[in-house]
GROMACS .gro file of C-alpha atoms in nm:
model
  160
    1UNK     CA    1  -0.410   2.131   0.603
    2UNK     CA    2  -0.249   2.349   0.311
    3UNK     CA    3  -0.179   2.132   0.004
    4UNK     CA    4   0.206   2.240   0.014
    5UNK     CA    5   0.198   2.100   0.382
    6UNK     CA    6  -0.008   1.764   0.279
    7UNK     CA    7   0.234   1.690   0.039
    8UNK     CA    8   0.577   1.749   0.263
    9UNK     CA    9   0.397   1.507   0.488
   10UNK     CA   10   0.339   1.263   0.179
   11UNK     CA   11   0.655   1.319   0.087
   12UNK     CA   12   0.772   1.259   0.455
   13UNK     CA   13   0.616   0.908   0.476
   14UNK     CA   14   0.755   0.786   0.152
   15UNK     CA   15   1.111   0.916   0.298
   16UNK     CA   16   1.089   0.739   0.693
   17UNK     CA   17   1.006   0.397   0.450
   18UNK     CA   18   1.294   0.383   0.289
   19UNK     CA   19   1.503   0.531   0.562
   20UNK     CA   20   1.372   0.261   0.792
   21UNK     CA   21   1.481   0.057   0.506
   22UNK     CA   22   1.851   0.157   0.523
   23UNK     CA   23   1.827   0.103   0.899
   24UNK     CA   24   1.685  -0.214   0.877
   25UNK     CA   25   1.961  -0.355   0.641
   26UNK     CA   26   2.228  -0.225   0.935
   27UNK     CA   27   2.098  -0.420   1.194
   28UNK     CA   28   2.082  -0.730   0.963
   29UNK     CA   29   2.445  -0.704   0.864
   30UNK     CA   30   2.691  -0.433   1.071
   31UNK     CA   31   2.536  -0.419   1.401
   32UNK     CA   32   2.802  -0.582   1.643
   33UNK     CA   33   2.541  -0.804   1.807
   34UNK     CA   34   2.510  -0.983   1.466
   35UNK     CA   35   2.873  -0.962   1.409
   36UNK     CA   36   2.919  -1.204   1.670
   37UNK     CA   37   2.688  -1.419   1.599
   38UNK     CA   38   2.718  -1.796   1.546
   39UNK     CA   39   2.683  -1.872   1.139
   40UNK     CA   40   2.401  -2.052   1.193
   41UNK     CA   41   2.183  -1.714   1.326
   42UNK     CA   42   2.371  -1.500   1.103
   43UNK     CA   43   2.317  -1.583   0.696
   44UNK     CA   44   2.501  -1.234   0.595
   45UNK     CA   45   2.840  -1.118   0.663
   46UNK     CA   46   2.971  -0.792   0.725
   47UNK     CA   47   3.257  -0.748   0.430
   48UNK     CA   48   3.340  -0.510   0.183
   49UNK     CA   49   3.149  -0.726  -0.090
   50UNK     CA   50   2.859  -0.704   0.193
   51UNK     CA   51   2.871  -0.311   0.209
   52UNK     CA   52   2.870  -0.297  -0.170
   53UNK     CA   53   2.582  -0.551  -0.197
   54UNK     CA   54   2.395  -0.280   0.007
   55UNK     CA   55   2.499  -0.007  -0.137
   56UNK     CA   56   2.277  -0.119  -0.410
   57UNK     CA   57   1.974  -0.155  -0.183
   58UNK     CA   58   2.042   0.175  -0.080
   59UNK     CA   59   2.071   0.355  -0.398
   60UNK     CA   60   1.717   0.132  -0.500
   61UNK     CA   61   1.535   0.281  -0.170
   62UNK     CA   62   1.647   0.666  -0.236
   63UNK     CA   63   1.540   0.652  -0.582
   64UNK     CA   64   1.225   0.542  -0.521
   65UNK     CA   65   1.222   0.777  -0.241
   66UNK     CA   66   1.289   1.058  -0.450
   67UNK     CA   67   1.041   0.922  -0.714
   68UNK     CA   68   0.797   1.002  -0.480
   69UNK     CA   69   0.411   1.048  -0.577
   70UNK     CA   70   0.498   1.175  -0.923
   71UNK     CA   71   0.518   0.784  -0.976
   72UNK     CA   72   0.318   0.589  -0.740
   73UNK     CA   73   0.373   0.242  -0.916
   74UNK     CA   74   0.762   0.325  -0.835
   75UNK     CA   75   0.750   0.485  -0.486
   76UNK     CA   76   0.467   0.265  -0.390
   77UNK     CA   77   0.682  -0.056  -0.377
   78UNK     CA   78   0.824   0.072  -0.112
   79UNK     CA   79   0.580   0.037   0.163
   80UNK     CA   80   0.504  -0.310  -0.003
   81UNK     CA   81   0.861  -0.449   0.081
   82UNK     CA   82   0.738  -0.241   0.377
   83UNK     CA   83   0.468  -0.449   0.517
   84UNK     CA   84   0.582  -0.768   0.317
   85UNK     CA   85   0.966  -0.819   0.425
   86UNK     CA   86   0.952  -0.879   0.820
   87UNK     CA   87   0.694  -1.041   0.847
   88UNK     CA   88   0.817  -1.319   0.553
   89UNK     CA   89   1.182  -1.315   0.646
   90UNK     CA   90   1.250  -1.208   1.019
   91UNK     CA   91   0.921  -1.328   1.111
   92UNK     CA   92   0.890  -1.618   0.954
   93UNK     CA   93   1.171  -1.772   0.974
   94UNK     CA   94   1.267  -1.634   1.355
   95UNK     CA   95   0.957  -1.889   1.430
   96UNK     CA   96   1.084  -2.153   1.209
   97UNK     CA   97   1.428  -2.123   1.353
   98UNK     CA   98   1.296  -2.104   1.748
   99UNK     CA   99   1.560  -1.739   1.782
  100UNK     CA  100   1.538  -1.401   1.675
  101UNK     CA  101   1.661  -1.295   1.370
  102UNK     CA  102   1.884  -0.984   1.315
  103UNK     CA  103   1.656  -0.771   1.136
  104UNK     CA  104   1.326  -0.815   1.292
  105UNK     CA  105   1.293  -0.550   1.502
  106UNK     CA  106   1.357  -0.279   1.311
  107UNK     CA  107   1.130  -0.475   1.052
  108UNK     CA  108   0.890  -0.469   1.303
  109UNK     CA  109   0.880  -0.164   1.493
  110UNK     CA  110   1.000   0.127   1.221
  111UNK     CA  111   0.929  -0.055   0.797
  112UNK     CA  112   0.575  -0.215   0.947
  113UNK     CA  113   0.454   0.109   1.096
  114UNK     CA  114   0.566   0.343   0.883
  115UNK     CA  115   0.454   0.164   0.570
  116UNK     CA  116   0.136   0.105   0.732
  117UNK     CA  117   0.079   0.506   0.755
  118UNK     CA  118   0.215   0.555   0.423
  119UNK     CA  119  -0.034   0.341   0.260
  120UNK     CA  120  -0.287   0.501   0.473
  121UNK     CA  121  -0.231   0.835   0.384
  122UNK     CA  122  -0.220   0.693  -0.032
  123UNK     CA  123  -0.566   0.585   0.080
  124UNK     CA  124  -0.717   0.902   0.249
  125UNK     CA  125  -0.590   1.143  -0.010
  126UNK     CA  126  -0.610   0.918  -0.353
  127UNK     CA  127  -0.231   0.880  -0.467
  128UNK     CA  128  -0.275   0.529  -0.578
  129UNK     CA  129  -0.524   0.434  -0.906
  130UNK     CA  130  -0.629   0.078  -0.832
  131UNK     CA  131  -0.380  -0.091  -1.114
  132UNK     CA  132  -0.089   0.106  -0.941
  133UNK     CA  133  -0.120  -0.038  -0.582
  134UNK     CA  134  -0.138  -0.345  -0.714
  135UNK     CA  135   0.147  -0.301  -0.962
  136UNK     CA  136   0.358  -0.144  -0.684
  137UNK     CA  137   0.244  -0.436  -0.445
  138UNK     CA  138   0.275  -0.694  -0.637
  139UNK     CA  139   0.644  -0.577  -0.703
  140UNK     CA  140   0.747  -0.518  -0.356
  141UNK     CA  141   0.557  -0.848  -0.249
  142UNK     CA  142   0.781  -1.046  -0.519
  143UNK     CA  143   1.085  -0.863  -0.412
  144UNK     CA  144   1.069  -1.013  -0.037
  145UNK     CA  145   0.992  -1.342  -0.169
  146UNK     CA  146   1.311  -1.384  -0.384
  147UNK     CA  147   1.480  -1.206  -0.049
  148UNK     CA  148   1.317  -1.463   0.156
  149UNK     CA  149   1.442  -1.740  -0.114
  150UNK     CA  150   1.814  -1.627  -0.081
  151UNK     CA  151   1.778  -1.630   0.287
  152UNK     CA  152   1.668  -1.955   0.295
  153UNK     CA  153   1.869  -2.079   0.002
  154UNK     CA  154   2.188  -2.001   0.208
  155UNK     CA  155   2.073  -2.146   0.557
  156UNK     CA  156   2.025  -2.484   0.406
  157UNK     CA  157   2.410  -2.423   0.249
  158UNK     CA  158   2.513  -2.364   0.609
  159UNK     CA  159   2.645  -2.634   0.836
  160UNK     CA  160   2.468  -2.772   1.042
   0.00000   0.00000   0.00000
């Protein structure tokens, strides 16, 4: 494989992480499935503030995105959120909670996989040092814990 073409595909699998990323937040929070939810399955709403809350997530994912391999530590968090976020959140608390959760399967079937390959290619052709996978890991690991924390912080504010 020419370099030029190793590193579109590189670049490729950084871009379908945080694109499943984006996709993943829309069937959490717009999907009308989830819209008409009870309040009890569904912990975010679909408003304006909602759509500007995400706006930010997906302004974070593109720039990251568009960091690419140039910064590892930065574009590598990505596929940590990745591999981290469904299985904490939509996971997690789907089994806790005895019903699906909007969110898990594109958690599941397109940030799971696609992080998976990401991290594989990393590993095949070297684009992580040691101290920047687990920089960029432990980053992406603490950002779905504090998203797993709000999740759970407004469940219990729910009524019952």
């Amino acid at each position: 494989m020419s370099n030029a073409m190793l590193m579109a595909v590189k670049d490729l699998a950084i871009w379908l992480v945080a694109l499943a990323i984006i996709i993943h937040t829309v069937e959490e929070g717009w999907l009308p499935e989830y819209q008409k939810a009870t309040s009890k399955s569904q912990v975010v709403k679909s408003t304006r503030f909602f759509i500007l809350e995400n706006a930010i997530i997906f302004i974070f994912v593109i720039a990251l995105a568009i960091a690419g391999w140039r910064w590892p530590i930065l574009s590598g968090i990505l596929p940590a959120i990745g591999l981290t976020h469904p299985f904490l959140d939509h996971v997690g608390l789907s089994w806790k909670g005895q019903k699906l959760r909007p969110g898990i399967w594109t958690g599941l079937l397109l940030m799971v996989p696609f992080s998976v390959w990401t991290y594989s290619l990393a590993n095949t052709h070297n684009l992580f040092k040691l101290y920047e996978l687990v920089i960029s890991g432990a980053i992406g690991f603490a950002i779905s814990i504090w998203l797993y924390w709000m999740v759970v912080q407004e469940m219990k504010s729910l009524p019952k």
